[in-house]
């Protein structure tokens, strides 16, 4: 109420009010303005994270679409291996055929990498792409978190402590802290 009252006065009208009341009105107006600014920053932070999450889901969808061809290739390769094992007469012949097949696919490491990639894409976990997207907005997110000066409304301040820890290590560029 004091903030609204202070907002309704002009500077000349405020000069005519007694000092204690003027200071109270101005302090209330400043407090209300800060609260509005923090609300706007909070909304911006939520929107940034929401947009990043949508982009991560889209990235997962795109990768799933592009994984179809790779999946078919790997399944075809697995079928060839199964057919060779089924038709093999001895272990030496089987080993030779398998080595040739893996060689034509780029080697064991290439096949394992391709399989891992396919499994990752089919995991239906979009958050694996989220960090890559948020990394592009890293400095903005840090600025928002600093400006908000978060405080916990309850006794449980674990999230605030985690955010403080992250802010204290803002300049570090390692994968893990």
Coordinates of N, CA, C and O in Angstrom, one line a residue:
X1 N 0.8 -1.2 0.0 CA 0.0 0.0 0.0 C 0.9 1.3 0.0 O 0.6 2.2 -0.7
X2 N 1.9 1.2 0.8 CA 2.8 2.4 0.9 C 3.5 2.6 -0.5 O 3.7 3.7 -1.0
X3 N 3.9 1.5 -1.2 CA 4.5 1.6 -2.5 C 3.6 2.2 -3.5 O 4.0 3.1 -4.3
X4 N 2.3 1.8 -3.5 CA 1.3 2.4 -4.4 C 1.1 3.8 -4.1 O 1.0 4.7 -5.0
X5 N 1.1 4.2 -2.8 CA 0.9 5.6 -2.4 C 2.1 6.4 -2.9 O 1.9 7.5 -3.5
X6 N 3.3 5.9 -2.7 CA 4.5 6.6 -3.2 C 4.5 6.8 -4.7 O 4.9 7.8 -5.2
X7 N 4.0 5.8 -5.4 CA 4.0 5.8 -6.8 C 3.0 6.8 -7.3 O 3.2 7.4 -8.4
X8 N 2.0 7.1 -6.6 CA 1.0 8.1 -7.0 C 1.4 9.5 -6.9 O 0.8 10.4 -7.5
X9 N 2.4 9.8 -6.0 CA 2.9 11.1 -5.8 C 3.9 11.5 -6.8 O 4.7 10.7 -7.3
X10 N 4.0 12.8 -7.2 CA 5.1 13.3 -8.0 C 6.2 13.7 -7.1 O 6.1 13.8 -5.8
X11 N 7.3 14.1 -7.6 CA 8.5 14.5 -6.8 C 8.2 15.7 -6.0 O 8.6 15.8 -4.8
X12 N 7.5 16.7 -6.6 CA 7.2 17.9 -5.8 C 6.2 17.6 -4.7 O 6.3 18.2 -3.6
X13 N 5.3 16.7 -4.9 CA 4.3 16.3 -3.8 C 5.1 15.6 -2.7 O 4.7 15.8 -1.5
X14 N 6.0 14.8 -3.1 CA 6.8 14.0 -2.0 C 7.6 15.0 -1.2 O 7.8 14.7 0.0
X15 N 8.1 16.1 -1.7 CA 8.8 17.1 -0.9 C 8.0 17.7 0.2 O 8.5 18.1 1.2
X16 N 6.7 17.8 0.0 CA 5.8 18.4 0.9 C 5.5 17.5 2.1 O 5.0 17.9 3.1
X17 N 5.7 16.2 2.0 CA 5.4 15.2 3.0 C 6.5 15.2 4.0 O 7.7 15.4 3.7
X18 N 6.2 14.9 5.3 CA 7.2 14.8 6.3 C 8.3 13.8 6.0 O 8.0 12.8 5.4
X19 N 9.5 14.1 6.5 CA 10.6 13.2 6.2 C 10.4 11.7 6.6 O 10.6 10.8 5.8
X20 N 9.9 11.4 7.8 CA 9.7 10.0 8.1 C 8.8 9.3 7.2 O 9.0 8.2 6.8
X21 N 7.6 10.0 6.9 CA 6.7 9.3 6.0 C 7.2 9.2 4.6 O 7.0 8.2 3.9
X22 N 8.0 10.3 4.1 CA 8.6 10.2 2.8 C 9.6 9.1 2.7 O 9.5 8.4 1.7
X23 N 10.4 8.9 3.7 CA 11.4 7.8 3.6 C 10.7 6.5 3.7 O 11.1 5.5 3.0
X24 N 9.6 6.4 4.4 CA 8.9 5.1 4.5 C 8.3 4.8 3.1 O 8.3 3.7 2.6
X25 N 7.7 5.8 2.5 CA 7.0 5.6 1.2 C 8.1 5.2 0.1 O 7.9 4.3 -0.7
X26 N 9.2 5.9 0.2 CA 10.3 5.7 -0.8 C 10.9 4.3 -0.6 O 11.2 3.6 -1.6
X27 N 11.1 3.9 0.7 CA 11.7 2.6 1.0 C 10.7 1.5 0.5 O 11.1 0.5 -0.1
X28 N 9.4 1.7 0.7 CA 8.4 0.7 0.3 C 8.4 0.6 -1.3 O 8.3 -0.5 -1.8
X29 N 8.5 1.8 -1.9 CA 8.5 1.8 -3.4 C 9.8 1.1 -3.9 O 9.7 0.3 -4.9
X30 N 10.9 1.3 -3.3 CA 12.2 0.6 -3.7 C 12.0 -0.9 -3.5 O 12.4 -1.7 -4.4
X31 N 11.5 -1.2 -2.4 CA 11.4 -2.7 -2.0 C 10.4 -3.3 -3.1 O 10.7 -4.4 -3.6
X32 N 9.3 -2.7 -3.4 CA 8.4 -3.2 -4.3 C 9.0 -3.3 -5.7 O 8.8 -4.3 -6.4
X33 N 9.8 -2.3 -6.1 CA 10.4 -2.3 -7.4 C 11.5 -3.5 -7.5 O 11.6 -4.2 -8.5
X34 N 12.2 -3.7 -6.4 CA 13.2 -4.8 -6.4 C 12.4 -6.1 -6.5 O 12.9 -7.0 -7.2
X35 N 11.3 -6.3 -5.8 CA 10.6 -7.5 -5.9 C 10.1 -7.8 -7.3 O 10.1 -8.9 -7.8
X36 N 9.6 -6.7 -7.9 CA 9.1 -6.9 -9.3 C 10.2 -7.2 -10.3 O 10.0 -8.1 -11.2
X37 N 11.4 -6.7 -10.1 CA 12.5 -7.0 -10.9 C 13.0 -8.4 -10.7 O 13.2 -9.1 -11.7
X38 N 13.0 -8.9 -9.4 CA 13.3 -10.3 -9.2 C 12.3 -11.2 -9.8 O 12.7 -12.3 -10.3
X39 N 11.0 -10.8 -9.7 CA 10.0 -11.7 -10.3 C 10.2 -11.8 -11.8 O 10.1 -12.9 -12.4
X40 N 10.6 -10.7 -12.5 CA 10.8 -10.7 -13.9 C 12.1 -11.5 -14.2 O 12.0 -12.3 -15.2
X41 N 13.1 -11.4 -13.4 CA 14.3 -12.3 -13.6 C 14.0 -13.7 -13.4 O 14.5 -14.6 -14.2
X42 N 13.2 -14.0 -12.5 CA 12.8 -15.4 -12.2 C 12.0 -16.0 -13.4 O 12.2 -17.2 -13.8
X43 N 11.1 -15.2 -13.9 CA 10.3 -15.7 -15.1 C 11.3 -15.9 -16.3 O 11.2 -16.9 -17.0
X44 N 12.3 -15.0 -16.4 CA 13.2 -15.1 -17.5 C 14.0 -16.4 -17.4 O 14.2 -17.1 -18.3
X45 N 14.5 -16.7 -16.2 CA 15.2 -17.9 -15.9 C 14.4 -19.2 -16.2 O 14.9 -20.1 -16.9
X46 N 13.2 -19.1 -15.8 CA 12.3 -20.3 -16.0 C 12.0 -20.5 -17.5 O 12.0 -21.6 -18.0
X47 N 11.9 -19.4 -18.2 CA 11.7 -19.4 -19.7 C 12.9 -20.0 -20.4 O 12.8 -20.8 -21.3
X48 N 14.1 -19.5 -20.0 CA 15.3 -20.0 -20.6 C 15.4 -21.5 -20.4 O 15.8 -22.2 -21.4
X49 N 15.2 -22.0 -19.2 CA 15.3 -23.4 -19.0 C 14.2 -24.2 -19.7 O 14.4 -25.2 -20.3
X50 N 13.0 -23.6 -19.8 CA 11.9 -24.3 -20.5 C 12.2 -24.4 -22.0 O 12.0 -25.4 -22.7
X51 N 12.7 -23.3 -22.6 CA 13.1 -23.3 -24.0 C 14.2 -24.3 -24.3 O 14.2 -25.1 -25.2
X52 N 15.2 -24.3 -23.4 CA 16.3 -25.3 -23.5 C 15.7 -26.8 -23.4 O 16.2 -27.6 -24.2
X53 N 14.8 -27.0 -22.6 CA 14.2 -28.3 -22.4 C 13.5 -28.7 -23.7 O 13.6 -29.8 -24.2
X54 N 12.7 -27.8 -24.3 CA 12.0 -28.0 -25.6 C 13.0 -28.3 -26.7 O 12.8 -29.2 -27.5
X55 N 14.1 -27.6 -26.7 CA 15.1 -27.8 -27.7 C 15.8 -29.2 -27.5 O 16.1 -29.9 -28.5
X56 N 16.0 -29.6 -26.3 CA 16.6 -30.9 -26.0 C 15.6 -32.0 -26.5 O 16.1 -33.0 -27.0
X57 N 14.4 -31.9 -26.2 CA 13.4 -32.8 -26.7 C 13.4 -32.9 -28.2 O 13.3 -34.0 -28.8
X58 N 13.5 -31.8 -28.9 CA 13.5 -31.7 -30.3 C 14.8 -32.4 -30.8 O 14.8 -33.2 -31.8
X59 N 15.9 -32.2 -30.2 CA 17.2 -32.8 -30.5 C 17.1 -34.3 -30.4 O 17.5 -35.0 -31.3
X60 N 16.5 -34.8 -29.3 CA 16.3 -36.2 -29.2 C 15.4 -36.8 -30.3 O 15.7 -37.8 -30.9
X61 N 14.4 -36.1 -30.6 CA 13.5 -36.5 -31.7 C 14.2 -36.6 -33.0 O 14.1 -37.5 -33.8
X62 N 15.0 -35.5 -33.3 CA 15.8 -35.5 -34.6 C 16.8 -36.7 -34.6 O 17.0 -37.3 -35.6
X63 N 17.5 -36.9 -33.5 CA 18.4 -38.0 -33.4 C 17.8 -39.4 -33.5 O 18.3 -40.3 -34.1
X64 N 16.6 -39.5 -33.0 CA 15.8 -40.8 -33.1 C 15.5 -41.0 -34.6 O 15.6 -42.1 -35.1
X65 N 15.1 -40.0 -35.2 CA 14.8 -40.1 -36.7 C 16.0 -40.5 -37.5 O 15.9 -41.3 -38.4
X66 N 17.1 -39.9 -37.2 CA 18.3 -40.2 -37.9 C 18.9 -41.5 -37.5 O 19.7 -42.1 -38.3
X67 N 18.5 -42.1 -36.4 CA 19.0 -43.4 -35.9 C 18.4 -44.5 -36.6 O 18.9 -45.7 -36.5
X68 N 17.3 -44.3 -37.3 CA 16.6 -45.4 -38.0 C 17.5 -46.2 -38.9 O 17.6 -47.4 -38.9
X69 N 18.2 -45.4 -39.7 CA 19.1 -46.0 -40.7 C 20.2 -46.8 -40.0 O 20.5 -48.0 -40.4
X70 N 20.8 -46.2 -39.0 CA 21.9 -46.9 -38.3 C 21.4 -48.1 -37.6 O 22.1 -49.2 -37.6
X71 N 20.2 -48.1 -37.1 CA 19.6 -49.2 -36.4 C 19.4 -50.4 -37.4 O 19.7 -51.5 -37.1
X72 N 18.9 -50.0 -38.6 CA 18.7 -51.1 -39.6 C 20.1 -51.7 -40.0 O 20.1 -52.9 -40.2
X73 N 21.1 -50.9 -40.1 CA 22.4 -51.4 -40.5 C 22.9 -52.4 -39.4 O 23.5 -53.4 -39.7
X74 N 22.8 -52.0 -38.1 CA 23.3 -52.8 -37.0 C 22.5 -54.1 -36.9 O 23.1 -55.2 -36.7
X75 N 21.2 -54.0 -37.1 CA 20.4 -55.2 -37.0 C 20.7 -56.1 -38.2 O 20.8 -57.4 -38.0
X76 N 21.0 -55.6 -39.4 CA 21.4 -56.4 -40.5 C 22.7 -57.1 -40.3 O 22.9 -58.3 -40.6
X77 N 23.6 -56.3 -39.6 CA 24.9 -56.9 -39.3 C 24.8 -58.0 -38.3 O 25.4 -59.1 -38.4
X78 N 23.9 -57.8 -37.3 CA 23.7 -58.9 -36.3 C 23.1 -60.1 -36.9 O 23.4 -61.2 -36.6
X79 N 22.2 -59.9 -37.9 CA 21.6 -61.0 -38.6 C 22.6 -61.8 -39.4 O 22.7 -63.0 -39.4
X80 N 23.6 -61.1 -40.1 CA 24.6 -61.8 -40.8 C 25.5 -62.6 -39.8 O 25.9 -63.7 -40.2
X81 N 25.8 -62.0 -38.7 CA 26.6 -62.8 -37.7 C 25.9 -64.1 -37.3 O 26.5 -65.1 -37.2
X82 N 24.6 -63.9 -37.0 CA 23.8 -65.1 -36.5 C 23.8 -66.1 -37.6 O 23.9 -67.3 -37.4
X83 N 23.6 -65.7 -38.9 CA 23.6 -66.7 -40.0 C 24.9 -67.4 -40.1 O 25.0 -68.6 -40.4
X84 N 26.0 -66.6 -40.0 CA 27.3 -67.2 -40.1 C 27.6 -68.2 -39.0 O 28.2 -69.3 -39.2
X85 N 27.1 -67.9 -37.8 CA 27.3 -68.8 -36.6 C 26.5 -70.1 -36.9 O 27.0 -71.2 -36.7
X86 N 25.3 -69.9 -37.4 CA 24.4 -71.0 -37.7 C 25.0 -71.9 -38.8 O 24.9 -73.2 -38.7
X87 N 25.6 -71.3 -39.8 CA 26.1 -72.1 -40.9 C 27.5 -72.6 -40.8 O 28.0 -73.4 -41.6
X88 N 28.2 -72.2 -39.7 CA 29.6 -72.5 -39.5 C 29.8 -74.0 -39.2 O 29.0 -74.6 -38.4
X89 N 30.9 -74.5 -39.7 CA 31.2 -75.9 -39.5 C 32.2 -76.0 -38.3 O 32.1 -76.9 -37.4
X90 N 33.2 -75.2 -38.4 CA 34.2 -75.2 -37.3 C 34.5 -73.8 -36.8 O 34.1 -72.8 -37.4
X91 N 35.2 -73.8 -35.6 CA 35.4 -72.5 -35.0 C 36.4 -71.6 -35.8 O 36.3 -70.4 -35.7
X92 N 37.4 -72.2 -36.5 CA 38.3 -71.4 -37.2 C 37.6 -70.7 -38.3 O 37.9 -69.5 -38.6
X93 N 36.7 -71.4 -39.0 CA 36.0 -70.8 -40.1 C 35.1 -69.6 -39.6 O 35.0 -68.6 -40.2
X94 N 34.4 -69.9 -38.5 CA 33.5 -68.9 -37.9 C 34.3 -67.7 -37.4 O 33.9 -66.6 -37.7
X95 N 35.5 -67.9 -36.8 CA 36.3 -66.8 -36.4 C 36.7 -65.9 -37.5 O 36.7 -64.7 -37.5
X96 N 37.1 -66.6 -38.6 CA 37.6 -65.8 -39.8 C 36.4 -65.0 -40.4 O 36.6 -63.9 -40.8
X97 N 35.2 -65.6 -40.5 CA 34.1 -64.9 -41.1 C 33.7 -63.7 -40.2 O 33.4 -62.6 -40.7
X98 N 33.7 -63.9 -38.9 CA 33.3 -62.8 -38.0 C 34.3 -61.7 -38.0 O 34.0 -60.5 -38.1
X99 N 35.6 -62.0 -38.1 CA 36.6 -61.0 -38.2 C 36.5 -60.2 -39.5 O 36.6 -59.0 -39.5
X100 N 36.2 -60.9 -40.6 CA 36.0 -60.2 -41.9 C 34.8 -59.3 -41.8 O 34.8 -58.1 -42.3
X101 N 33.7 -59.7 -41.2 CA 32.5 -58.9 -41.1 C 32.8 -57.6 -40.2 O 32.3 -56.5 -40.6
X102 N 33.4 -57.8 -39.1 CA 33.8 -56.7 -38.3 C 34.7 -55.7 -39.0 O 34.6 -54.5 -38.9
X103 N 35.6 -56.3 -39.8 CA 36.6 -55.4 -40.6 C 35.8 -54.6 -41.6 O 36.1 -53.4 -41.7
X104 N 34.8 -55.2 -42.2 CA 34.0 -54.4 -43.2 C 33.1 -53.4 -42.6 O 32.7 -52.4 -43.2
X105 N 32.8 -53.5 -41.3 CA 32.0 -52.5 -40.5 C 32.9 -51.5 -39.9 O 32.4 -50.6 -39.2
X106 N 34.2 -51.5 -40.0 CA 35.1 -50.5 -39.4 C 35.8 -51.0 -38.2 O 36.5 -50.2 -37.6
X107 N 35.6 -52.2 -37.9 CA 36.3 -52.8 -36.7 C 35.4 -52.9 -35.5 O 34.3 -52.4 -35.5
X108 N 35.9 -53.5 -34.5 CA 35.2 -53.7 -33.2 C 34.8 -52.4 -32.5 O 33.6 -52.2 -32.1
X109 N 35.8 -51.5 -32.5 CA 35.5 -50.3 -31.8 C 34.4 -49.5 -32.5 O 33.5 -48.9 -31.9
X110 N 34.4 -49.5 -33.8 CA 33.4 -48.7 -34.6 C 32.0 -49.3 -34.4 O 31.0 -48.6 -34.2
X111 N 31.9 -50.6 -34.3 CA 30.6 -51.3 -34.1 C 30.1 -51.0 -32.7 O 29.0 -50.7 -32.5
X112 N 31.0 -51.1 -31.7 CA 30.6 -50.8 -30.3 C 30.2 -49.4 -30.2 O 29.2 -49.1 -29.5
X113 N 30.9 -48.5 -30.8 CA 30.5 -47.0 -30.7 C 29.2 -46.8 -31.4 O 28.3 -46.1 -30.8
X114 N 28.9 -47.4 -32.5 CA 27.7 -47.3 -33.2 C 26.5 -47.9 -32.4 O 25.5 -47.3 -32.3
X115 N 26.8 -49.0 -31.7 CA 25.7 -49.6 -30.9 C 25.5 -48.7 -29.6 O 24.3 -48.5 -29.3
X116 N 26.5 -48.2 -29.0 CA 26.3 -47.3 -27.9 C 25.5 -46.0 -28.3 O 24.6 -45.6 -27.6
X117 N 25.8 -45.5 -29.5 CA 25.1 -44.3 -30.0 C 23.6 -44.6 -30.2 O 22.8 -43.8 -29.8
X118 N 23.3 -45.8 -30.8 CA 22.0 -46.2 -31.0 C 21.2 -46.4 -29.7 O 20.1 -45.9 -29.5
X119 N 21.9 -47.0 -28.7 CA 21.2 -47.3 -27.4 C 21.0 -45.9 -26.7 O 19.9 -45.8 -26.1
X120 N 21.9 -45.0 -26.9 CA 21.7 -43.7 -26.2 C 20.5 -42.9 -26.9 O 19.7 -42.3 -26.2
X121 N 20.4 -43.0 -28.2 CA 19.3 -42.3 -28.9 C 18.0 -42.9 -28.5 O 17.0 -42.2 -28.4
X122 N 18.0 -44.2 -28.4 CA 16.7 -44.9 -28.1 C 16.3 -44.9 -26.6 O 15.4 -45.5 -26.2
X123 N 17.1 -44.3 -25.8 CA 16.9 -44.3 -24.3 C 15.7 -43.4 -23.9 O 15.3 -43.4 -22.8
X124 N 15.2 -42.5 -24.8 CA 14.1 -41.6 -24.6 C 14.5 -40.7 -23.4 O 13.6 -40.3 -22.7
X125 N 15.7 -40.3 -23.4 CA 16.2 -39.4 -22.3 C 16.7 -38.1 -23.0 O 17.8 -38.1 -23.4
X126 N 15.9 -37.1 -23.0 CA 16.2 -35.8 -23.7 C 17.2 -35.0 -22.9 O 17.9 -34.2 -23.4
X127 N 17.4 -35.3 -21.6 CA 18.2 -34.4 -20.7 C 19.7 -34.6 -21.1 O 20.5 -33.7 -20.7
X128 N 20.1 -35.6 -21.8 CA 21.5 -35.8 -22.2 C 21.9 -34.7 -23.2 O 23.1 -34.3 -23.3
X129 N 20.9 -34.1 -23.8 CA 21.2 -33.0 -24.8 C 21.0 -31.6 -24.1 O 21.4 -30.6 -24.7
X130 N 20.5 -31.6 -22.9 CA 20.2 -30.3 -22.2 C 21.4 -29.5 -21.9 O 21.5 -28.3 -22.0
X131 N 22.4 -30.2 -21.4 CA 23.6 -29.5 -20.9 C 24.3 -28.8 -22.1 O 24.8 -27.7 -22.0
X132 N 24.3 -29.4 -23.3 CA 24.9 -28.8 -24.5 C 24.1 -27.5 -24.8 O 24.8 -26.5 -25.2
X133 N 22.8 -27.6 -24.7 CA 22.0 -26.4 -25.0 C 22.2 -25.3 -24.0 O 22.4 -24.1 -24.3
X134 N 22.2 -25.7 -22.7 CA 22.4 -24.7 -21.6 C 23.8 -24.1 -21.6 O 23.9 -22.9 -21.2
X135 N 24.7 -24.8 -22.1 CA 26.1 -24.3 -22.1 C 26.2 -23.1 -23.0 O 27.0 -22.2 -22.6
X136 N 25.4 -22.9 -24.0 CA 25.4 -21.7 -24.8 C 24.9 -20.5 -24.1 O 25.3 -19.4 -24.4
X137 N 24.1 -20.7 -23.1 CA 23.5 -19.6 -22.3 C 24.1 -19.6 -20.9 O 23.5 -19.0 -20.0
X138 N 25.3 -20.2 -20.7 CA 25.9 -20.3 -19.4 C 26.1 -19.0 -18.7 O 25.7 -18.8 -17.5
X139 N 26.7 -18.0 -19.3 CA 26.9 -16.7 -18.7 C 25.6 -16.0 -18.3 O 25.6 -15.4 -17.2
X140 N 24.6 -16.1 -19.1 CA 23.3 -15.5 -18.8 C 22.7 -16.1 -17.6 O 22.2 -15.4 -16.7
X141 N 22.8 -17.4 -17.5 CA 22.2 -18.1 -16.4 C 22.9 -17.8 -15.1 O 22.2 -17.6 -14.1
X142 N 24.2 -17.7 -15.2 CA 25.0 -17.2 -14.0 C 24.6 -15.8 -13.6 O 24.4 -15.5 -12.4
X143 N 24.5 -14.9 -14.5 CA 24.1 -13.5 -14.2 C 22.7 -13.5 -13.5 O 22.5 -12.8 -12.6
X144 N 21.8 -14.3 -14.1 CA 20.4 -14.3 -13.5 C 20.5 -14.9 -12.0 O 19.8 -14.3 -11.2
X145 N 21.2 -16.0 -11.9 CA 21.3 -16.5 -10.5 C 21.9 -15.6 -9.5 O 21.5 -15.5 -8.4
X146 N 22.9 -14.9 -9.9 CA 23.6 -13.9 -9.1 C 22.6 -12.7 -8.7 O 22.5 -12.3 -7.6
X147 N 21.9 -12.3 -9.7 CA 21.0 -11.1 -9.5 C 19.8 -11.5 -8.6 O 19.3 -10.7 -7.9
X148 N 19.4 -12.7 -8.7 CA 18.2 -13.1 -7.9 C 18.5 -13.2 -6.4 O 17.6 -13.1 -5.6
X149 N 19.7 -13.5 -6.0 CA 20.1 -13.7 -4.6 C 19.1 -14.6 -3.9 O 18.4 -14.1 -3.0
X150 N 19.0 -15.8 -4.3 CA 18.0 -16.7 -3.8 C 18.1 -17.0 -2.3 O 19.2 -17.1 -1.8
X151 N 17.0 -17.2 -1.7 CA 17.0 -17.6 -0.3 C 15.8 -18.6 -0.2 O 14.8 -18.5 -0.8
X152 N 16.0 -19.6 0.7 CA 15.1 -20.6 0.9 C 13.9 -20.2 1.8 O 14.2 -19.6 2.9
X153 N 12.7 -20.4 1.5 CA 11.6 -20.0 2.3 C 11.4 -21.0 3.5 O 10.6 -20.8 4.4
X154 N 12.0 -22.2 3.4 CA 11.9 -23.2 4.5 C 13.3 -23.5 5.1 O 14.3 -22.9 4.7
X155 N 13.3 -24.4 6.0 CA 14.5 -24.8 6.7 C 15.4 -25.5 5.7 O 16.6 -25.6 5.9
X156 N 14.8 -26.2 4.7 CA 15.6 -27.0 3.8 C 16.3 -26.1 2.8 O 15.6 -25.6 1.9
X157 N 17.6 -25.9 2.9 CA 18.3 -25.0 2.0 C 19.3 -25.7 1.2 O 20.3 -25.1 0.7
X158 N 19.1 -27.0 0.9 CA 20.1 -27.8 0.2 C 20.2 -27.3 -1.3 O 21.3 -27.2 -1.8
X159 N 19.1 -26.9 -1.9 CA 19.2 -26.4 -3.3 C 19.9 -25.1 -3.3 O 20.7 -24.8 -4.2
X160 N 19.7 -24.2 -2.3 CA 20.3 -22.9 -2.3 C 21.8 -23.1 -2.1 O 22.7 -22.5 -2.7
X161 N 22.2 -24.1 -1.2 CA 23.6 -24.4 -1.0 C 24.3 -25.0 -2.3 O 25.4 -24.6 -2.6
X162 N 23.5 -25.8 -3.0 CA 24.0 -26.3 -4.3 C 24.3 -25.2 -5.3 O 25.3 -25.1 -6.0
X163 N 23.3 -24.3 -5.4 CA 23.4 -23.1 -6.3 C 24.6 -22.2 -5.9 O 25.4 -21.8 -6.8
X164 N 24.7 -22.0 -4.6 CA 25.9 -21.2 -4.1 C 27.2 -21.9 -4.5 O 28.1 -21.2 -4.9
X165 N 27.3 -23.2 -4.3 CA 28.5 -23.9 -4.7 C 28.8 -23.8 -6.2 O 29.9 -23.5 -6.6
X166 N 27.8 -23.9 -7.0 CA 28.0 -23.7 -8.5 C 28.4 -22.3 -8.8 O 29.3 -22.1 -9.6
X167 N 27.8 -21.3 -8.1 CA 28.2 -19.9 -8.4 C 29.7 -19.7 -7.9 O 30.4 -18.9 -8.6
X168 N 30.1 -20.3 -6.9 CA 31.4 -20.2 -6.4 C 32.5 -20.8 -7.4 O 33.6 -20.4 -7.3
X169 N 32.0 -21.7 -8.2 CA 32.9 -22.4 -9.1 C 32.6 -22.0 -10.6 O 32.8 -22.8 -11.5
X170 N 32.0 -20.8 -10.7 CA 31.6 -20.3 -12.1 C 32.7 -20.3 -13.1 O 32.5 -20.6 -14.3
X171 N 33.9 -20.0 -12.7 CA 35.0 -19.8 -13.6 C 35.6 -21.1 -14.0 O 36.4 -21.2 -14.9
X172 N 35.3 -22.2 -13.3 CA 35.9 -23.5 -13.6 C 35.3 -24.0 -14.9 O 34.1 -23.9 -15.2
X173 N 36.2 -24.7 -15.7 CA 35.7 -25.2 -17.0 C 35.9 -26.7 -17.2 O 36.2 -27.2 -18.2
X174 N 35.8 -27.4 -16.1 CA 36.0 -28.9 -16.1 C 34.6 -29.5 -16.3 O 33.5 -28.9 -16.0
X175 N 34.6 -30.8 -16.7 CA 33.3 -31.5 -16.8 C 32.7 -31.7 -15.5 O 31.4 -31.8 -15.4
X176 N 33.5 -32.0 -14.4 CA 32.9 -32.3 -13.1 C 33.6 -31.4 -12.1 O 34.8 -31.1 -12.2
X177 N 32.8 -31.1 -11.0 CA 33.3 -30.3 -9.9 C 33.4 -31.2 -8.7 O 32.4 -31.8 -8.4

